[in-house]
XYZ file of C-alpha atoms in Angstrom:
541
model
C 4.222 51.706 -23.402
C 4.684 49.439 -26.275
C 2.341 46.303 -25.634
C 3.119 43.496 -28.017
C -0.067 42.029 -29.986
C -0.851 38.402 -29.503
C 0.125 37.589 -32.828
C 3.471 38.859 -32.577
C 3.861 36.722 -29.447
C 2.894 33.518 -31.108
C 4.745 34.059 -34.259
C 5.724 30.871 -35.770
C 9.196 32.442 -36.839
C 10.390 31.625 -33.424
C 9.699 27.894 -33.432
C 13.225 26.988 -32.425
C 12.773 29.250 -29.202
C 9.535 27.595 -28.674
C 10.674 24.027 -29.306
C 13.292 24.391 -26.518
C 11.275 26.329 -24.254
C 8.534 23.985 -24.593
C 10.257 20.902 -24.273
C 11.506 22.113 -20.774
C 8.310 23.212 -19.699
C 6.975 19.836 -20.196
C 8.556 18.870 -17.178
C 5.541 20.532 -15.573
C 3.564 17.757 -16.612
C 5.690 15.149 -14.785
C 5.387 17.409 -11.640
C 1.642 17.646 -12.080
C 0.863 13.928 -12.764
C 3.365 12.691 -9.858
C 1.801 15.067 -7.504
C -1.613 13.955 -8.278
C -1.562 9.881 -9.019
C -0.307 8.861 -5.853
C -3.817 9.250 -4.232
C -5.591 7.411 -6.706
C -3.437 4.719 -6.753
C -3.280 4.264 -3.124
C -7.055 3.227 -3.487
C -6.032 -0.117 -4.911
C -3.030 -1.040 -2.904
C -5.061 -2.436 -0.084
C -5.590 -5.372 -2.499
C -1.880 -5.869 -2.947
C -0.527 -8.339 -0.464
C 3.002 -6.975 -0.982
C 1.754 -3.487 0.487
C 0.067 -4.843 3.242
C -0.630 -3.685 6.093
C -1.998 -0.355 4.818
C -2.847 2.226 7.582
C -3.269 5.830 7.910
C 0.508 6.471 8.614
C 1.718 4.780 5.725
C -0.646 6.599 3.441
C 0.321 10.048 4.944
C 4.072 9.105 4.727
C 3.337 8.120 1.136
C 1.826 11.543 0.445
C 4.282 13.939 1.900
C 7.518 12.112 1.078
C 8.023 13.399 -2.123
C 7.517 17.032 -1.695
C 9.651 16.550 1.265
C 12.689 15.469 -0.847
C 11.697 17.895 -3.302
C 12.187 20.603 -0.854
C 15.550 19.349 0.038
C 16.296 18.921 -3.849
C 15.235 22.383 -4.880
C 18.055 23.887 -2.468
C 20.530 21.774 -4.308
C 19.513 22.457 -7.561
C 21.266 25.990 -7.997
C 24.789 25.114 -7.023
C 24.185 21.860 -9.218
C 22.835 24.004 -12.341
C 25.083 26.609 -11.952
C 28.345 24.286 -12.130
C 27.005 21.658 -14.576
C 24.700 23.854 -16.600
C 20.671 24.114 -16.751
C 20.320 21.417 -19.654
C 22.142 18.593 -17.616
C 20.421 19.524 -14.354
C 16.747 19.241 -16.410
C 18.144 15.964 -17.997
C 19.194 14.181 -14.557
C 15.774 15.261 -13.109
C 13.888 13.737 -16.158
C 16.403 10.734 -15.473
C 15.627 10.775 -11.669
C 11.754 10.792 -12.271
C 12.037 7.725 -14.969
C 13.926 5.633 -12.080
C 11.416 6.347 -9.826
C 8.304 5.687 -11.196
C 9.826 2.317 -12.632
C 10.705 1.460 -8.906
C 7.093 2.559 -7.722
C 5.437 0.390 -10.233
C 7.825 -2.748 -9.631
C 7.914 -2.185 -5.783
C 7.904 -5.546 -4.029
C 7.501 -4.212 -0.648
C 6.428 -0.727 0.926
C 10.239 0.266 1.512
C 10.955 -0.117 -2.319
C 7.546 2.293 -2.991
C 8.890 4.873 -0.361
C 12.360 4.719 -2.105
C 10.683 5.289 -5.473
C 8.797 8.257 -4.261
C 12.116 9.896 -2.464
C 13.553 9.743 -5.964
C 10.731 11.140 -7.945
C 10.630 13.846 -5.211
C 14.426 14.557 -5.880
C 13.299 14.756 -9.463
C 10.373 17.219 -8.856
C 12.600 19.479 -6.810
C 15.169 19.769 -9.283
C 12.695 20.505 -12.453
C 10.635 23.077 -10.450
C 14.065 25.110 -9.568
C 15.779 24.650 -13.078
C 13.086 24.850 -15.692
C 11.747 28.178 -14.923
C 15.497 29.740 -14.825
C 16.367 27.935 -18.124
C 12.896 29.336 -19.705
C 13.525 32.740 -18.667
C 17.460 32.639 -19.666
C 16.781 31.673 -23.234
C 13.415 33.523 -23.841
C 13.009 37.306 -25.038
C 11.248 39.834 -23.021
C 8.128 39.877 -25.135
C 7.266 36.389 -24.899
C 8.849 35.326 -21.754
C 5.698 35.537 -19.554
C 3.891 33.326 -22.162
C 6.688 30.966 -22.081
C 7.090 30.870 -18.390
C 3.099 30.329 -18.125
C 3.264 27.350 -20.166
C 5.170 25.566 -17.294
C 2.297 26.166 -15.015
C -0.176 24.888 -17.860
C 1.777 21.939 -18.214
C 1.211 21.025 -14.376
C -2.408 21.470 -14.355
C -2.269 19.115 -17.364
C -0.541 16.762 -15.406
C -2.918 16.780 -12.710
C -5.872 16.395 -15.080
C -4.100 13.370 -16.950
C -3.396 11.619 -13.616
C -7.149 11.589 -12.701
C -7.800 10.501 -16.277
C -5.226 7.914 -16.136
C -6.585 6.835 -13.143
C -10.316 6.519 -14.356
C -8.752 4.398 -17.180
C -6.805 2.338 -15.199
C -9.738 1.554 -12.660
C -11.624 -0.691 -15.664
C -8.490 -2.692 -15.708
C -9.612 -6.450 -14.476
C -6.621 -7.330 -12.712
C -7.024 -5.456 -9.438
C -3.242 -5.950 -8.473
C -2.085 -4.140 -11.825
C -4.126 -1.048 -11.281
C -2.102 1.023 -9.183
C 1.264 -0.222 -10.772
C -0.115 1.027 -14.172
C -0.875 4.621 -13.009
C 2.566 4.939 -11.259
C 4.447 3.511 -14.596
C 2.517 5.771 -16.986
C 5.106 8.686 -16.655
C 7.988 6.409 -17.981
C 6.679 6.886 -21.427
C 6.401 10.768 -21.550
C 9.752 11.101 -19.525
C 11.434 8.932 -22.232
C 10.171 11.194 -24.730
C 11.150 14.212 -23.036
C 14.479 12.975 -22.587
C 15.303 12.280 -26.068
C 13.683 15.658 -27.569
C 15.676 17.777 -25.022
C 18.865 15.905 -25.629
C 18.756 17.937 -29.144
C 18.077 21.099 -27.151
C 20.595 23.952 -26.400
C 22.198 25.148 -23.344
C 21.188 28.440 -21.831
C 23.278 30.988 -23.791
C 23.607 33.301 -20.276
C 24.875 30.086 -18.507
C 27.293 29.650 -21.517
C 28.341 33.158 -21.267
C 28.732 32.958 -17.433
C 31.153 29.875 -17.846
C 33.749 31.609 -20.385
C 31.919 30.038 -23.716
C 30.795 33.318 -24.955
C 31.311 32.070 -28.776
C 29.084 29.260 -27.874
C 26.529 31.375 -26.093
C 26.127 33.890 -29.250
C 25.659 30.909 -31.490
C 22.852 29.341 -29.451
C 21.051 32.775 -29.399
C 21.324 32.947 -33.169
C 19.875 29.449 -33.438
C 16.800 30.479 -30.985
C 16.193 33.228 -33.071
C 17.479 32.463 -36.468
C 14.120 33.513 -38.498
C 13.969 37.047 -36.951
C 17.153 39.062 -37.765
C 15.867 42.208 -35.609
C 15.172 40.169 -32.577
C 18.227 38.105 -32.970
C 20.403 41.143 -33.202
C 18.709 42.496 -29.873
C 19.115 39.237 -28.174
C 22.813 39.233 -29.136
C 23.170 42.861 -27.818
C 21.670 41.904 -24.565
C 24.153 38.963 -24.297
C 27.162 41.364 -24.950
C 25.995 43.623 -22.300
C 25.690 40.586 -20.005
C 29.222 39.263 -20.935
C 30.694 42.839 -19.898
C 28.422 42.480 -16.603
C 30.078 39.281 -15.971
C 33.568 40.609 -15.446
C 32.062 43.469 -13.115
C 30.356 40.833 -11.310
C 33.769 38.632 -10.773
C 35.322 41.697 -9.244
C 31.916 42.355 -7.001
C 32.090 38.820 -5.435
C 35.819 38.698 -5.324
C 36.023 35.080 -5.604
C 33.478 34.536 -2.748
C 30.156 32.393 -2.556
C 27.194 34.026 -4.192
C 25.136 32.974 -1.083
C 27.307 34.883 1.305
C 26.807 38.174 -0.984
C 23.440 37.581 -1.231
C 22.916 37.714 2.469
C 24.777 41.159 2.161
C 22.560 42.723 -0.641
C 19.435 44.140 1.081
C 17.846 44.735 -2.692
C 18.346 41.088 -3.389
C 17.017 40.114 0.038
C 13.777 42.360 -0.278
C 13.179 40.678 -4.131
C 13.651 37.203 -2.649
C 11.213 37.839 0.070
C 8.740 38.935 -2.313
C 9.497 35.671 -4.382
C 9.101 33.395 -1.365
C 5.962 34.816 -0.248
C 4.330 34.565 -3.348
C 5.088 30.810 -3.385
C 4.002 30.466 0.086
C 0.604 32.452 -0.277
C -0.005 30.291 -3.305
C 0.040 27.266 -1.344
C -1.670 28.735 1.588
C -4.649 29.783 -0.323
C -5.601 26.337 0.037
C -5.704 25.379 -3.520
C -4.707 21.623 -2.520
C -7.260 21.344 0.211
C -10.156 22.781 -2.008
C -9.473 20.557 -5.055
C -9.143 17.656 -2.546
C -12.484 18.744 -1.258
C -14.245 18.558 -4.559
C -14.138 14.928 -4.240
C -15.864 15.038 -0.894
C -18.402 17.373 -2.416
C -19.163 14.935 -5.301
C -19.507 12.209 -2.531
C -22.083 14.463 -0.737
C -24.221 14.322 -3.754
C -24.583 10.784 -2.854
C -22.170 9.302 -5.642
C -20.616 6.345 -4.056
C -18.452 4.268 -6.925
C -15.005 5.146 -6.719
C -14.717 5.066 -10.670
C -17.567 7.416 -10.797
C -15.817 9.955 -8.644
C -12.641 9.833 -10.039
C -14.220 10.497 -13.547
C -16.284 13.483 -12.024
C -13.282 14.756 -10.295
C -11.529 15.001 -13.612
C -14.103 17.916 -14.788
C -12.935 19.855 -11.922
C -9.124 19.286 -12.912
C -9.894 19.714 -16.661
C -11.628 23.139 -15.989
C -8.109 23.990 -13.867
C -6.243 23.139 -17.205
C -8.419 25.152 -19.330
C -8.271 28.347 -16.950
C -4.687 28.344 -17.061
C -4.749 28.936 -20.961
C -6.118 32.409 -19.988
C -3.002 33.775 -18.575
C -0.947 32.726 -21.478
C -2.901 35.013 -23.702
C -3.177 37.911 -21.678
C -0.084 38.015 -19.404
C 2.234 39.856 -22.030
C -0.844 42.492 -22.643
C -1.894 43.410 -19.452
C 1.354 42.729 -17.529
C 2.208 40.736 -14.506
C 0.846 42.986 -11.595
C -2.933 43.332 -12.815
C -3.123 39.817 -13.662
C -1.781 38.691 -10.382
C -3.895 41.659 -8.474
C -7.250 40.372 -10.408
C -6.606 36.715 -9.661
C -6.120 37.321 -5.770
C -9.165 39.555 -5.598
C -11.113 36.693 -7.323
C -9.917 34.191 -5.004
C -10.704 36.327 -1.848
C -14.225 36.730 -3.318
C -14.797 32.918 -4.100
C -13.377 31.827 -0.665
C -15.851 34.297 1.243
C -18.402 32.753 -0.786
C -17.212 29.149 -0.154
C -17.029 29.838 3.547
C -20.769 31.208 3.512
C -21.927 28.209 1.518
C -20.498 25.565 3.874
C -21.910 27.488 6.850
C -25.288 27.286 5.073
C -25.156 23.564 4.170
C -23.625 22.641 7.688
C -26.713 24.306 9.393
C -28.936 21.467 7.465
C -27.197 18.692 8.334
C -29.062 15.555 8.808
C -29.953 14.993 12.394
C -28.860 11.883 14.559
C -31.306 9.338 16.168
C -30.029 6.865 18.613
C -30.282 3.093 17.967
C -33.027 0.837 19.471
C -33.476 0.712 23.295
C -32.302 -2.694 23.458
C -28.984 -1.901 21.978
C -28.654 1.186 23.977
C -29.062 -0.510 27.399
C -26.352 -3.417 26.232
C -23.635 -1.741 24.175
C -22.052 0.985 26.133
C -20.418 -1.193 28.635
C -18.098 -2.920 26.074
C -18.224 -0.786 22.816
C -15.616 2.023 23.065
C -16.798 5.561 22.110
C -20.722 4.630 21.732
C -22.037 7.032 24.472
C -19.626 9.593 23.005
C -20.924 9.347 19.324
C -24.481 9.199 20.380
C -24.281 12.610 21.886
C -23.312 14.212 18.811
C -26.595 15.795 17.139
C -26.059 15.713 13.546
C -24.034 14.342 10.703
C -21.839 17.404 10.364
C -20.417 16.972 14.059
C -20.621 13.253 13.803
C -18.218 13.042 10.698
C -15.866 15.869 12.548
C -15.065 13.712 15.285
C -12.203 11.400 14.614
C -13.950 8.088 16.506
C -17.143 8.420 14.839
C -19.040 8.198 11.517
C -22.605 8.520 10.296
C -24.737 5.986 9.237
C -27.756 7.116 6.845
C -30.741 4.891 5.387
C -31.024 5.355 1.714
C -34.559 5.202 1.375
C -34.972 8.130 4.125
C -32.260 10.456 4.151
C -34.046 12.347 7.046
C -31.982 10.827 9.900
C -28.962 8.490 10.737
C -27.057 7.115 13.314
C -23.690 8.312 14.820
C -21.752 5.406 15.680
C -18.146 4.604 16.609
C -15.585 3.318 13.710
C -14.354 0.049 13.588
C -10.668 0.459 14.364
C -9.848 -2.874 12.537
C -11.257 -1.896 9.376
C -9.048 -1.259 6.619
C -8.450 2.479 5.471
C -10.318 1.702 2.375
C -13.371 -0.160 3.398
C -14.194 2.037 6.340
C -17.316 0.742 8.621
C -18.814 1.057 11.712
C -18.185 -0.874 14.991
C -21.818 -1.647 15.717
C -25.011 -1.397 13.714
C -26.130 -1.635 10.004
C -23.223 0.014 8.757
C -20.927 -2.616 10.255
C -21.259 -4.777 7.253
C -19.498 -3.622 4.099
C -21.904 -5.290 2.055
C -24.772 -3.549 3.465
C -24.034 -0.575 1.275
C -27.216 -0.941 -0.948
C -29.628 0.044 2.178
C -27.371 2.401 4.354
C -24.708 5.045 3.240
C -21.680 5.340 5.788
C -20.051 8.775 6.027
C -16.845 9.179 7.771
C -15.335 12.614 6.592
C -18.354 14.042 4.535
C -22.019 14.686 4.915
C -24.745 13.935 2.175
C -26.669 16.874 1.353
C -29.044 18.250 -1.651
C -27.220 21.562 -1.715
C -23.910 20.164 -3.310
C -24.373 22.961 -6.317
C -24.050 25.554 -3.637
C -20.472 24.122 -2.888
C -19.353 23.345 -6.380
C -19.832 26.907 -7.746
C -17.596 28.879 -5.482
C -15.313 25.977 -5.536
C -15.051 26.014 -9.612
C -14.707 29.976 -9.234
C -11.939 29.919 -6.826
C -10.139 27.479 -9.308
C -10.935 29.607 -12.443
C -9.346 32.735 -10.451
C -6.521 30.754 -9.141
C -5.222 29.346 -12.450
C -5.951 32.647 -14.287
C -3.067 34.516 -12.290
C -2.148 33.556 -8.900
C -0.762 29.975 -10.048
C 1.637 31.048 -13.057
C 2.470 34.490 -11.541
C 4.673 32.973 -8.807
C 6.640 31.173 -11.194
C 6.938 34.121 -13.665
C 7.902 36.817 -11.205
C 10.507 34.529 -9.513
C 12.002 33.877 -12.798
C 12.299 37.759 -13.441
C 12.967 39.801 -10.329
C 15.974 38.664 -9.448
C 19.635 39.710 -10.600
C 21.173 37.542 -12.899
C 24.092 36.387 -10.584
C 21.764 35.367 -7.941
C 18.759 34.091 -10.050
C 19.263 30.373 -9.657
C 19.959 30.753 -5.927
C 16.832 32.767 -5.530
C 14.726 30.702 -7.694
C 15.810 27.637 -5.961
C 14.921 29.127 -2.335
C 11.411 29.922 -3.879
C 10.832 26.546 -5.040
C 11.955 25.354 -1.715
C 9.231 27.616 -0.074
C 6.735 25.946 -2.645
C 7.454 22.503 -2.237
C 7.560 22.936 1.643
C 4.116 24.394 1.639
C 2.655 22.017 -1.190
C 0.561 19.813 1.063
C 0.864 21.767 4.459
C -2.531 23.396 4.357
C -4.381 20.206 3.322
C -2.750 17.969 5.417
C -2.169 19.903 8.770
C -4.634 17.822 10.644
C -3.332 14.740 9.450
C 0.300 15.764 10.463
C -1.206 16.253 13.826
C -2.960 12.998 14.077
C 0.094 10.874 12.923
C 2.075 12.084 15.764
C -0.836 11.065 18.084
C -0.854 7.755 16.374
C 2.821 7.338 17.948
C 1.736 8.475 21.268
C -1.375 6.178 21.492
C -0.901 3.206 19.480
C -4.717 1.642 19.961
C -6.110 4.883 18.235
C -7.701 5.227 14.830
C -7.154 8.718 13.263
C -8.770 10.209 10.345
C -6.829 12.190 7.737
C -8.681 15.230 6.352
C -6.468 14.874 3.160
C -6.289 10.935 2.544
C -9.758 9.241 2.639
C -10.983 6.672 0.553
C -12.033 8.580 -2.179
C -9.954 11.640 -1.865
C -7.972 13.538 -4.603
C -4.974 15.624 -4.056
């Protein structure tokens, strides 16, 4: 097999092609940034009177509303991009995100913020469905994997940038402006992408499919203008597609492509493969693991929000840098080898992570009761006091939705399992009774309601970073690359949209499953407070 060299893939002779593909792939930055910034922004919303009251239900809705609307938009992307063109669909996604970001940053109330996130979700759904199709249709086979991987690279760059922007914004003195600055940041890059992409061409294959063959050939010549041999090869492929288009019309017989798709067994097998790749990518728990990195940082007794945000940046920067590796090897070693190697590494890291968490949980700080005087008086009128006091260690205590662990700073060998104050804000959680019932008592006591302090944080960080590196090296980009390549041309946009729907639908499912159950319980039992695994006071997405 003739494997192209790295130098030929990165040849600057195709700078027109790289400019068009890169300007489209930059939407991945928007996708990653919008997915990551909302959790950081929620830290500071509690100080804005317009957003009051802040509770767990509102935070959960705020997190899932964008992926939900993105899932719906991804299904609409195929017919819209088929009718109006790939370029117009991408531009509409850019405009939607700009409008949504402005609405969020200028929100006068919670309803306006939710509407802004819905619009952003529609933008993300459109972009994640159309951008891979556009890149696959304009690129040559020898560099298609490289260019499609750049979309995932921009996603990880966006995730890392979200934490960096949050870290910078956390130093702004005006606390009311912090979260608004975070949510407004994408307006500048989206405006730049909008004006750049206006000068980029439409997909030549879409042009040929819509009876604009001459324009399609002209665009192909422009994309490969400095490589005559490659230019002729692409024109030959385009002519083959033009001939195929006529047979396609006869095959479809004027009917809907979706209906023909349901009768094509081979295409159904391909779409099953593509959807399962996207689903298993999310079910590998990447979002939950990235979120848990902040909990591990806190378990090392790092308490300041600014420090946690900046330390979390390191994890996300590693994620970004690891995505560059498949860009360099995907064309040389092929999709299958890169994907299988990545999956094997992910499985190994998950097994190591499981053993590490098991070992650390066995070393959990033990629980001691409060003094005898309080024990005799409190249980009659303090809810869950007896229940929490029966839990033997920090690990069991913080797993219970009604309890938290209060531990002295100077003697981290014991602590008190105490009921959580239901009236405390989500961000400033504290106990209902005891030394951790005062927020300003943090100099003497540590209050933990979703993690436990440990001296073995490094045992958790090593397999976590290993997982992220292996995931970014193949699992993450392969789902986009394979989905953009395996489908027949007549069904590509539809199938990629369905696969993107699966990706958006499962985006936060793994990391927020417990939160979903507890939100349902919240509506059934109004006077209960429920903790959410994915949305704690210092959590990351």
